[in-house]
Coordinates of C-alpha atoms and ligand atoms in Angstrom, one line a residue:
M1 CA 0.0 0.0 0.0
A2 CA 1.5 3.3 -1.0
D3 CA 0.9 5.7 1.9
T4 CA 2.5 9.0 1.0
S5 CA 3.2 11.5 3.7
G6 CA -0.3 11.4 5.3
Q7 CA -1.8 12.4 2.0
K8 CA -4.5 10.4 0.2
K9 CA -3.8 6.7 0.5
T10 CA -4.2 4.3 -2.4
V11 CA -5.2 0.7 -2.3
D12 CA -6.5 -1.9 -4.7
A13 CA -9.8 -2.1 -2.9
V14 CA -11.8 -0.4 -0.3
V15 CA -14.4 -2.6 1.5
V16 CA -17.3 -0.9 3.3
G17 CA -18.4 -2.9 6.3
A18 CA -16.8 -5.6 8.5
G19 CA -19.6 -8.1 8.9
F20 CA -19.5 -11.6 7.5
A21 CA -19.2 -10.2 4.0
G22 CA -16.5 -7.6 4.6
L23 CA -14.3 -10.0 6.6
Y24 CA -14.4 -12.8 4.0
M25 CA -13.8 -10.2 1.3
L26 CA -10.7 -9.0 3.1
Y27 CA -9.5 -12.5 3.6
R28 CA -9.8 -13.3 -0.1
L29 CA -8.3 -10.1 -1.3
R30 CA -5.3 -10.5 0.9
G31 CA -4.8 -14.1 -0.2
L32 CA -4.7 -12.9 -3.8
G33 CA -2.2 -10.1 -3.1
F34 CA -4.6 -7.2 -3.5
T35 CA -4.1 -4.3 -1.0
A36 CA -7.3 -3.6 0.9
R37 CA -8.7 -1.3 3.5
V38 CA -12.0 -2.0 5.3
F39 CA -14.0 0.7 6.9
E40 CA -16.5 -0.2 9.6
A41 CA -18.9 2.1 11.4
G42 CA -19.0 -0.1 14.5
K43 CA -16.3 -0.4 17.1
G44 CA -15.9 -4.1 16.3
V45 CA -16.5 -6.7 13.6
G46 CA -19.8 -8.5 13.2
G47 CA -22.2 -6.3 11.2
T48 CA -25.7 -7.4 12.0
W49 CA -24.5 -9.4 14.9
Y50 CA -22.6 -6.5 16.3
W51 CA -25.6 -4.1 16.2
N52 CA -28.6 -6.4 16.9
R53 CA -28.0 -7.3 20.6
Y54 CA -31.7 -7.1 21.6
P55 CA -32.8 -9.8 24.1
G56 CA -33.5 -13.1 22.4
A57 CA -31.5 -12.2 19.2
R58 CA -30.8 -15.5 17.6
C59 CA -30.2 -16.8 14.1
D60 CA -33.0 -18.8 12.6
V61 CA -30.7 -20.6 10.2
E62 CA -29.2 -23.6 12.0
S63 CA -25.7 -23.2 13.4
M64 CA -24.0 -25.9 11.4
D65 CA -25.3 -24.1 8.2
Y66 CA -24.8 -20.5 9.4
S67 CA -21.0 -20.4 9.4
Y68 CA -18.2 -19.9 6.9
S69 CA -17.2 -22.8 4.7
F70 CA -13.9 -21.3 3.3
S71 CA -11.6 -22.9 5.9
D72 CA -11.9 -26.6 6.8
E73 CA -9.8 -26.0 9.9
L74 CA -12.2 -23.3 11.0
Q75 CA -15.3 -25.3 10.4
Q76 CA -13.8 -28.4 12.1
E77 CA -12.5 -26.6 15.2
W78 CA -15.4 -24.3 16.0
R79 CA -18.0 -25.7 18.3
W80 CA -21.5 -24.4 18.3
T81 CA -23.5 -25.0 21.5
E82 CA -27.1 -24.8 20.2
R83 CA -29.2 -25.8 17.2
Y84 CA -29.8 -22.1 16.6
S85 CA -27.0 -19.8 17.7
A86 CA -27.7 -16.8 19.9
Q87 CA -26.3 -13.5 19.0
P88 CA -23.4 -13.5 21.6
E89 CA -22.1 -16.8 20.2
I90 CA -22.2 -15.6 16.6
L91 CA -20.4 -12.5 17.6
K92 CA -17.8 -14.5 19.4
Y93 CA -17.4 -16.7 16.3
I94 CA -16.9 -13.7 14.0
N95 CA -14.4 -12.2 16.4
H96 CA -12.6 -15.5 16.5
V97 CA -12.5 -15.5 12.7
A98 CA -11.1 -11.9 12.7
D99 CA -8.3 -13.0 15.1
R100 CA -7.6 -16.4 13.6
F101 CA -7.0 -14.9 10.2
D102 CA -5.4 -11.7 11.5
L103 CA -7.9 -9.5 9.7
R104 CA -8.1 -6.5 12.1
R105 CA -5.0 -4.8 10.9
D106 CA -6.6 -3.7 7.7
I107 CA -9.9 -2.6 9.3
T108 CA -10.5 0.9 10.5
F109 CA -13.3 0.9 13.1
S110 CA -15.7 3.6 14.2
T111 CA -15.5 5.1 10.8
R112 CA -18.3 5.5 8.4
V113 CA -17.8 5.9 4.6
T114 CA -19.8 9.0 3.7
A115 CA -18.9 9.3 0.0
A116 CA -17.5 7.2 -2.9
V117 CA -17.0 9.1 -6.1
F118 CA -15.8 7.5 -9.4
D119 CA -13.0 9.5 -11.0
E120 CA -13.2 8.8 -14.8
D121 CA -9.8 10.2 -15.5
D122 CA -8.0 7.5 -13.7
D123 CA -10.7 4.8 -13.3
R124 CA -10.5 4.9 -9.5
W125 CA -12.9 5.5 -6.6
D126 CA -12.3 8.4 -4.3
I127 CA -13.6 7.3 -0.9
R128 CA -14.2 9.6 2.0
T129 CA -15.1 8.9 5.6
D130 CA -16.7 10.8 8.5
T131 CA -13.4 11.0 10.2
G132 CA -12.0 13.0 7.3
E133 CA -10.0 10.1 5.7
Q134 CA -9.7 9.9 2.0
V135 CA -8.6 6.8 0.1
S136 CA -8.2 6.2 -3.6
A137 CA -9.1 2.7 -4.6
R138 CA -9.3 0.8 -7.9
F139 CA -12.3 -1.2 -6.6
C140 CA -15.0 -0.2 -4.2
I141 CA -16.8 -3.2 -2.6
M142 CA -19.9 -2.6 -0.7
A143 CA -20.3 -5.1 2.2
T144 CA -22.9 -2.9 3.8
G145 CA -25.5 -5.5 4.6
C146 CA -29.1 -5.9 3.6
L147 CA -30.7 -5.0 7.0
S148 CA -28.4 -2.5 8.4
T149 CA -30.2 0.8 8.2
A150 CA -32.5 0.9 11.2
Q151 CA -35.8 2.7 10.7
V152 CA -37.5 4.5 13.5
P153 CA -40.9 5.7 12.3
D154 CA -41.3 9.4 12.5
F155 CA -44.1 9.5 15.1
K156 CA -45.4 12.8 16.2
G157 CA -43.8 13.8 19.5
R158 CA -41.0 11.2 19.4
E159 CA -38.4 13.6 20.7
S160 CA -40.6 14.6 23.6
F161 CA -40.5 11.1 25.2
E162 CA -38.8 11.4 28.6
G163 CA -38.2 7.7 29.2
K164 CA -35.6 5.6 27.4
W165 CA -36.1 4.4 23.8
Y166 CA -34.3 1.7 21.8
H167 CA -34.3 0.2 18.3
T168 CA -33.7 -3.5 18.2
G169 CA -31.0 -3.0 15.5
H170 CA -29.0 -0.5 17.6
W171 CA -29.2 -2.2 21.0
P172 CA -27.0 -0.8 23.8
H173 CA -23.9 -3.0 24.2
E174 CA -24.2 -3.1 28.0
G175 CA -27.7 -4.6 27.7
V176 CA -31.0 -3.2 29.1
D177 CA -32.7 -4.3 32.3
F178 CA -36.4 -3.8 32.1
T179 CA -37.1 -5.1 35.6
G180 CA -40.1 -3.3 37.1
Q181 CA -40.7 -1.1 34.0
R182 CA -43.7 -0.5 31.9
V183 CA -42.4 -1.2 28.4
G184 CA -43.9 -0.7 25.0
V185 CA -42.7 -2.7 22.0
I186 CA -43.8 -1.3 18.6
G187 CA -43.7 -3.9 15.8
T188 CA -44.2 -7.6 15.6
G189 CA -41.6 -8.8 13.0
S190 CA -38.8 -11.3 13.6
S191 CA -36.9 -9.0 16.1
A192 CA -40.0 -8.3 18.1
I193 CA -41.1 -11.9 18.1
Q194 CA -37.7 -13.0 19.5
S195 CA -37.5 -10.2 22.1
I196 CA -41.1 -10.0 23.4
P197 CA -41.0 -13.3 25.4
I198 CA -37.8 -12.2 27.1
I199 CA -38.9 -8.6 27.8
A200 CA -42.2 -9.9 29.1
G201 CA -40.2 -12.0 31.6
Q202 CA -38.5 -8.8 33.0
A203 CA -41.0 -6.0 32.7
A204 CA -43.7 -5.1 35.2
H205 CA -46.0 -4.7 32.2
L206 CA -45.4 -5.1 28.5
Y207 CA -47.6 -3.4 25.9
V208 CA -47.2 -4.9 22.4
F209 CA -48.3 -2.5 19.6
Q210 CA -49.1 -4.6 16.6
R211 CA -49.9 -3.2 13.1
T212 CA -49.7 -6.5 11.3
P213 CA -49.7 -10.0 12.9
N214 CA -47.1 -12.4 11.7
F215 CA -46.8 -16.1 11.0
S216 CA -44.3 -17.6 13.4
V217 CA -43.1 -21.2 13.6
P218 CA -41.5 -22.6 16.8
A219 CA -37.7 -22.9 16.8
H220 CA -37.6 -25.9 19.1
N221 CA -34.1 -24.7 19.9
A222 CA -32.0 -27.1 21.9
P223 CA -28.3 -27.9 22.7
L224 CA -26.6 -29.0 19.5
D225 CA -26.8 -32.8 19.2
P226 CA -23.2 -34.0 19.4
D227 CA -24.0 -36.9 17.0
Y228 CA -25.4 -34.5 14.5
E229 CA -22.4 -32.2 14.8
R230 CA -20.0 -35.2 14.3
S231 CA -21.9 -36.4 11.3
V232 CA -21.9 -33.0 9.7
K233 CA -18.2 -32.5 10.4
A234 CA -17.3 -35.8 9.0
N235 CA -19.1 -34.9 5.8
Y236 CA -18.8 -31.1 5.7
T237 CA -17.6 -30.8 2.1
E238 CA -20.7 -32.6 0.8
F239 CA -22.9 -30.8 3.3
R240 CA -21.7 -27.4 2.0
R241 CA -21.9 -28.5 -1.7
Q242 CA -25.6 -29.4 -1.2
A243 CA -26.2 -26.1 0.5
R244 CA -24.6 -24.2 -2.3
E245 CA -26.8 -26.0 -4.9
S246 CA -30.0 -25.7 -2.9
R247 CA -32.7 -23.2 -3.3
I248 CA -32.1 -21.2 -0.1
G249 CA -28.5 -21.9 0.9
F250 CA -29.3 -24.7 3.3
V251 CA -30.9 -28.1 2.9
V252 CA -34.4 -28.6 4.1
E253 CA -36.6 -31.5 3.4
R254 CA -38.4 -30.7 0.2
N255 CA -41.6 -32.2 -1.0
D256 CA -42.3 -32.3 -4.7
K257 CA -46.0 -32.6 -4.2
S258 CA -48.6 -29.8 -4.4
A259 CA -50.5 -29.1 -1.2
L260 CA -53.6 -29.5 -3.2
E261 CA -53.0 -33.0 -4.5
V262 CA -52.9 -34.7 -1.1
S263 CA -55.7 -35.5 1.3
P264 CA -56.5 -33.1 4.2
E265 CA -55.3 -35.8 6.6
E266 CA -52.0 -36.2 4.9
R267 CA -51.5 -32.4 4.7
L268 CA -52.3 -32.0 8.4
S269 CA -49.9 -34.8 9.4
E270 CA -47.2 -33.2 7.2
Y271 CA -47.7 -29.7 8.7
E272 CA -47.7 -31.2 12.1
K273 CA -44.4 -33.0 11.5
R274 CA -42.8 -29.7 10.2
W275 CA -44.3 -27.7 13.1
N276 CA -42.9 -30.1 15.6
R277 CA -39.5 -30.1 13.9
G278 CA -39.5 -26.3 14.0
G279 CA -37.8 -23.7 11.9
L280 CA -37.9 -22.3 8.4
G281 CA -38.2 -25.7 6.7
F282 CA -41.9 -25.3 7.2
A283 CA -42.0 -23.2 4.0
A284 CA -40.9 -26.2 2.0
T285 CA -43.7 -28.5 3.1
Y286 CA -45.2 -28.4 -0.4
T287 CA -43.8 -27.2 -3.7
D288 CA -46.6 -24.6 -4.4
L289 CA -46.9 -22.8 -1.0
Q290 CA -45.2 -19.7 -2.5
T291 CA -46.9 -19.8 -5.9
S292 CA -50.5 -20.9 -5.3
K293 CA -52.9 -19.0 -3.1
A294 CA -55.1 -22.0 -2.6
A295 CA -52.1 -24.2 -1.6
N296 CA -50.8 -21.4 0.7
D297 CA -54.3 -21.1 2.3
T298 CA -54.0 -24.6 3.6
A299 CA -50.8 -23.8 5.4
A300 CA -52.0 -20.4 6.6
E301 CA -55.2 -22.0 8.0
Y302 CA -53.0 -24.6 9.8
F303 CA -51.1 -21.7 11.4
R304 CA -54.2 -19.8 12.3
A305 CA -55.6 -22.9 14.2
K306 CA -52.2 -23.3 16.0
I307 CA -52.2 -19.7 17.1
R308 CA -55.8 -20.0 18.4
S309 CA -54.8 -23.1 20.3
L310 CA -51.8 -21.5 21.9
V311 CA -53.5 -18.4 23.2
R312 CA -56.0 -18.7 26.0
D313 CA -58.1 -15.6 25.4
P314 CA -60.0 -16.1 22.1
A315 CA -60.1 -12.4 21.4
I316 CA -56.3 -12.0 21.8
G317 CA -55.8 -15.2 19.7
E318 CA -57.9 -13.7 16.9
A319 CA -56.0 -10.5 17.1
L320 CA -52.7 -12.4 16.6
V321 CA -54.0 -14.3 13.6
P322 CA -52.6 -13.0 10.3
R323 CA -55.2 -12.8 7.6
H324 CA -54.4 -10.4 4.8
Y325 CA -51.3 -11.8 3.1
P326 CA -50.1 -15.3 2.2
L327 CA -48.0 -17.2 4.7
G328 CA -44.3 -16.6 4.0
T329 CA -44.7 -13.5 1.9
K330 CA -43.6 -11.5 4.9
R331 CA -40.6 -13.2 6.3
L332 CA -41.7 -16.3 8.3
C333 CA -40.7 -15.8 11.9
V334 CA -39.2 -18.4 14.2
D335 CA -39.9 -18.1 17.9
T336 CA -39.6 -19.5 21.3
G337 CA -42.8 -19.1 23.2
Y338 CA -44.1 -16.0 21.3
Y339 CA -47.8 -16.7 21.2
E340 CA -47.8 -18.2 24.7
T341 CA -46.4 -14.9 26.0
F342 CA -49.8 -13.4 25.4
N343 CA -51.2 -15.7 28.1
R344 CA -49.2 -13.7 30.7
D345 CA -51.1 -11.3 33.0
N346 CA -48.4 -8.6 32.4
V347 CA -48.7 -8.5 28.6
T348 CA -51.3 -6.5 26.7
L349 CA -51.7 -6.6 22.9
I350 CA -52.8 -3.4 21.2
D351 CA -54.1 -3.5 17.7
I352 CA -52.7 -0.3 16.1
K353 CA -54.3 -1.1 12.8
K354 CA -57.7 -0.5 14.4
S355 CA -56.5 2.2 16.7
P356 CA -53.3 3.8 15.3
I357 CA -50.6 5.4 17.3
E358 CA -51.3 9.1 17.1
E359 CA -48.3 10.4 19.1
I360 CA -45.5 9.7 21.5
T361 CA -45.9 11.7 24.6
P362 CA -43.4 12.7 27.3
H363 CA -44.7 9.7 29.4
G364 CA -45.7 7.1 26.9
L365 CA -47.8 7.1 23.8
K366 CA -51.3 7.7 22.6
T367 CA -53.3 5.7 20.2
R368 CA -56.6 6.9 18.8
D369 CA -58.5 5.3 21.7
A370 CA -56.2 5.1 24.7
A371 CA -53.1 6.5 26.4
F372 CA -50.3 4.3 27.7
T373 CA -47.8 5.3 30.4
L374 CA -44.4 3.8 29.5
D375 CA -40.9 3.9 31.0
S376 CA -39.2 2.5 27.9
I377 CA -40.2 2.1 24.2
V378 CA -38.6 -0.5 22.0
F379 CA -38.9 0.2 18.3
A380 CA -38.8 -3.2 16.7
T381 CA -39.7 -1.4 13.5
G382 CA -37.2 -2.9 11.1
F383 CA -34.9 -1.6 8.4
D384 CA -34.7 0.4 5.2
A385 CA -33.8 -3.0 3.7
M386 CA -31.5 -3.8 0.8
T387 CA -31.1 -0.2 -0.4
G388 CA -30.9 1.9 2.7
A389 CA -27.2 1.5 3.4
L390 CA -26.1 2.3 -0.2
M391 CA -28.5 5.1 -0.6
S392 CA -27.2 6.8 2.5
I393 CA -23.7 7.1 1.0
D394 CA -22.9 9.9 -1.4
L395 CA -22.2 7.4 -4.1
R396 CA -21.5 8.8 -7.6
G397 CA -20.6 6.9 -10.7
R398 CA -19.7 7.9 -14.2
G399 CA -20.8 11.4 -15.2
G400 CA -21.3 12.2 -11.5
E401 CA -24.7 10.4 -11.5
T402 CA -25.7 9.5 -8.0
I403 CA -27.1 6.2 -6.7
Q404 CA -30.1 8.2 -5.5
Q405 CA -30.8 9.2 -9.1
K406 CA -30.2 5.8 -10.5
W407 CA -32.4 4.0 -8.0
A408 CA -35.1 6.7 -7.8
E409 CA -37.6 4.2 -9.1
G410 CA -36.2 1.2 -7.2
P411 CA -32.9 -0.6 -7.2
R412 CA -31.4 -1.7 -10.5
T413 CA -28.5 -4.1 -10.7
Y414 CA -26.9 -6.7 -12.9
L415 CA -26.9 -10.0 -11.0
G416 CA -27.4 -8.1 -7.7
L417 CA -23.7 -7.4 -7.6
A418 CA -22.9 -4.7 -10.2
I419 CA -24.6 -1.4 -11.2
A420 CA -24.5 0.1 -14.7
G421 CA -22.7 3.5 -14.5
F422 CA -20.7 2.4 -11.5
P423 CA -17.5 0.7 -12.9
N424 CA -15.3 -1.4 -10.6
L425 CA -17.9 -1.3 -7.9
F426 CA -19.5 -4.4 -6.4
A427 CA -22.3 -4.9 -3.9
I428 CA -22.2 -8.1 -1.9
T429 CA -25.6 -9.6 -1.7
G430 CA -27.2 -6.5 -3.3
P431 CA -30.8 -6.2 -4.5
G432 CA -31.4 -8.5 -7.4
S433 CA -29.5 -11.4 -5.8
P434 CA -30.9 -14.2 -3.5
S435 CA -29.4 -12.6 -0.4
V436 CA -32.2 -12.2 2.2
L437 CA -34.1 -15.1 0.8
S438 CA -31.2 -17.4 1.6
N439 CA -28.6 -18.4 4.1
M440 CA -26.7 -15.1 4.0
I441 CA -23.3 -16.7 4.6
V442 CA -23.6 -19.0 1.6
S443 CA -24.7 -16.1 -0.6
I444 CA -21.9 -13.9 0.8
E445 CA -19.2 -16.5 0.1
Q446 CA -20.5 -17.0 -3.4
H447 CA -20.5 -13.3 -4.2
V448 CA -17.1 -12.7 -2.7
D449 CA -15.5 -15.6 -4.6
W450 CA -17.1 -14.4 -7.8
I451 CA -15.9 -10.8 -7.2
V452 CA -12.3 -11.8 -6.5
D453 CA -12.3 -14.0 -9.6
C454 CA -13.5 -11.0 -11.6
M455 CA -10.9 -8.7 -10.1
T456 CA -8.2 -11.2 -10.9
Y457 CA -9.5 -11.5 -14.5
I458 CA -9.3 -7.7 -14.8
K459 CA -5.9 -7.5 -13.3
E460 CA -4.4 -10.3 -15.4
G461 CA -6.1 -9.1 -18.6
G462 CA -4.7 -5.6 -18.2
F463 CA -8.1 -4.0 -18.1
A464 CA -8.7 -0.7 -16.4
A465 CA -12.4 -1.1 -15.6
I466 CA -15.4 -3.4 -15.7
E467 CA -19.0 -2.2 -15.8
A468 CA -22.3 -3.8 -16.2
T469 CA -24.0 -2.8 -19.4
A470 CA -27.3 -1.0 -19.2
Q471 CA -28.8 -3.7 -21.5
A472 CA -27.7 -6.6 -19.3
Q473 CA -28.9 -4.8 -16.2
D474 CA -32.3 -4.1 -17.8
M475 CA -32.7 -7.8 -18.7
W476 CA -31.7 -8.9 -15.3
V477 CA -34.1 -6.5 -13.5
E478 CA -36.9 -7.7 -15.7
H479 CA -36.0 -11.3 -15.0
V480 CA -35.9 -10.7 -11.2
N481 CA -39.3 -9.1 -11.5
D482 CA -40.8 -11.8 -13.6
V483 CA -39.7 -14.5 -11.3
G484 CA -40.8 -12.5 -8.3
H485 CA -44.2 -12.0 -9.8
M486 CA -44.6 -15.8 -10.4
T487 CA -44.9 -16.0 -6.7
L488 CA -47.3 -14.7 -4.0
Y489 CA -44.6 -12.4 -2.5
P490 CA -45.8 -9.2 -4.2
Q491 CA -49.1 -9.6 -2.4
A492 CA -47.7 -8.6 0.9
N493 CA -46.8 -5.2 2.3
S494 CA -43.3 -6.4 3.2
W495 CA -39.9 -5.0 3.4
Y496 CA -39.0 -7.3 0.5
M497 CA -41.3 -4.9 -1.5
G498 CA -40.0 -1.7 0.2
A499 CA -43.5 -1.3 1.7
N500 CA -42.3 -0.6 5.2
I501 CA -40.7 2.7 4.2
P502 CA -43.0 5.5 3.4
G503 CA -42.4 6.6 -0.2
K504 CA -40.1 3.8 -1.1
P505 CA -40.8 2.3 -4.6
R506 CA -42.7 -1.0 -4.5
I507 CA -40.4 -3.5 -6.2
F508 CA -39.7 -7.1 -5.1
M509 CA -36.0 -6.6 -4.4
P510 CA -34.4 -10.0 -3.9
Y511 CA -34.0 -12.7 -6.6
I512 CA -36.1 -15.7 -5.9
G513 CA -34.8 -18.0 -8.6
G514 CA -32.9 -20.0 -6.1
V515 CA -29.3 -20.0 -4.7
G516 CA -28.1 -22.9 -6.9
A517 CA -29.6 -21.7 -10.1
Y518 CA -28.3 -18.2 -9.4
R519 CA -24.8 -19.4 -8.8
Q520 CA -24.9 -21.2 -12.1
K521 CA -25.9 -18.1 -13.9
C522 CA -23.1 -16.1 -12.3
D523 CA -20.6 -18.8 -13.2
E524 CA -21.8 -18.8 -16.8
V525 CA -21.4 -15.0 -17.0
A526 CA -17.8 -15.3 -15.8
A527 CA -17.1 -18.3 -18.1
K528 CA -18.2 -16.3 -21.1
G529 CA -15.7 -13.5 -20.4
Y530 CA -18.0 -11.6 -18.2
E531 CA -21.0 -11.5 -20.5
G532 CA -23.2 -8.5 -19.9
F533 CA -20.2 -6.4 -18.7
S534 CA -18.1 -4.0 -20.7
L535 CA -14.4 -4.2 -20.1
R536 CA -12.0 -1.4 -20.8
Ligands
N01_601 O1 -38.3 -5.9 11.1 P1 -39.6 -6.1 10.3 P2 -37.5 -6.9 12.0 N1 -46.0 1.9 12.9 O2 -39.6 -5.1 9.2 C1 -43.8 -2.7 12.4 C2 -34.2 -10.4 9.7 N2 -34.1 -10.9 11.1 O3 -36.3 -6.2 12.6 O4 -45.8 -5.4 9.3 C3 -46.3 0.7 13.5 O5 -39.8 -7.5 9.9 C4 -44.1 -3.6 11.2 O6 -45.5 -3.6 11.0 P3 -46.0 -4.0 9.5 C5 -35.4 -11.1 9.0 O7 -35.1 -11.2 7.7 C6 -33.7 -12.1 11.2 O8 -38.4 -7.6 12.9 O9 -45.1 -3.2 8.5 N3 -45.6 -0.5 13.3 C7 -43.5 -4.9 11.7 O10 -44.4 -5.5 12.6 C8 -36.5 -10.1 9.3 O11 -37.5 -10.2 8.4 C9 -33.7 -12.6 12.5 O12 -47.4 -3.5 9.5 C10 -44.6 -0.4 12.4 C11 -42.3 -4.4 12.5 O13 -42.5 -3.1 12.8 C12 -35.7 -8.8 9.1 O14 -34.5 -9.0 9.7 C13 -34.1 -11.9 13.6 C14 -44.2 0.8 11.8 C15 -41.0 -4.5 11.7 O15 -40.8 -5.8 11.3 C16 -36.4 -7.6 9.7 O16 -36.9 -8.0 11.0 C17 -34.5 -10.6 13.4 C18 -45.0 2.0 12.1 N4 -44.7 3.2 11.5 C19 -34.5 -10.1 12.1 N5 -43.1 0.6 11.0 C20 -33.2 -14.0 12.7 O17 -32.4 -14.6 12.0 C21 -42.9 -0.7 11.1 N6 -43.7 -1.3 12.0 C22 -33.8 -14.7 13.7

């Protein structure tokens, strides 16, 4: 790295973010002899797992799947303790990875990238940070995460609240003790569903403000079965291969049948089996749950009956039952005792669809019909998903065009990893790739490997720059849309559709064609000399 007299530094690549994506990117870049500098806003590594420390935070992809595959030593030596890892253990793992591979020396913490501007004269990115650093990089790699820009709704009076408020995605590192408090949780997505049972156990009273009920399947978390661990470790290469070729980046038992071709008894027994097993595999019970409303209704009805059976008060049970969107089209949640929490005397469910929040007050909040006194408010209100992190950077490509201009009508990428008009820039698990519909680590490793191969091709071929063509990008965007619209997903007001952010364009952002098929497509593009890209 040429660092001349404290002036602008130059590197081959700047990587933005030190979560799972940024760390693996750095590891690969180093291994290939590229100089790299990683900037990370947090004080430590971990990305999602660094910020999301809310009570009950846990991964709902199983531990043996949700881990790096790039080092056999690492995957053999690391020991997970539970079927689904809790946030502290994942953070410990990612810190172990950073230390084991000596990654920290190229990471600058507590530093946010504020601008990245492409200089057409020398085909380099000029990157600036909030600490005043400036770096010139041949490549700019966005490892900024899909769910990293927390969104706190702009409720009237929010600033007037005199108690403490938190967002699940920016949880205080020292933890929060709600003992004896009146606590309000706003939102009932995955983060809320994980934290509500724990907060209810601490608080004097918990008020859950629900706009849309969610479908949640039990985790049935347990200590990791040592026999299972041994069998996976003995066969990890094959286990990982199958994950890479699967639809969602981990193997679940798939059924090739339609939900509509079997008898109601067979269906019930299959749903029961999956419910008892727990976890996201439920969505694969039948092949048409995501494409046929009638098939989906059978699973949704099964869930509704389960929810009613778990909640003692029938009126509360009804209020928790999702009705207006197909199961799985908002992210299926995975819980431990969520519905049962509403049987507690110290928990109240408030339907804010019926009686919306009108304002936050100094001592709590007011809905249309009632006022609540609260000591703390937890915003479990989600993220400006998939585009928020990139759109918050002053990111300018060729001709000075900004990402905000380019994506004004919704994100447009080629393969979810490159953007026309932004040469030598890559987005790891960007919109238009399977990303959030998959085991993120499998998708991250696939993108990183593809990107470093591409960078090597450019370097060895003596090219100055690579850029997705507008035509290839248009075709990819159309394909992503077409495949998305073959499913029921667009029927829900979900963050997949940008529906949780007022004014955000309604586009189904991730690619639902499947992790294995997508990987094949990316490999074909590379094998054809980076088809759909222009090389200079
Ligand atoms: O966020 P969400 P999240 N007024 O957007 C409500 C991943 N994840 O942080 O549905 C009132 O899902 C909103 O209501 P509605 C996972 O991919 C994974 O929970 O828009 N309410 C909703 O109930 C997940 O999907 C794990 O009507 C408002 C909630 O807030 C993603 O992260 C764990 C509101 C937001 O739910 C995001 O999950 C946690 C408003 N103005 C998260 N605005 C695991 O791996 C929003 N809401 C386990």
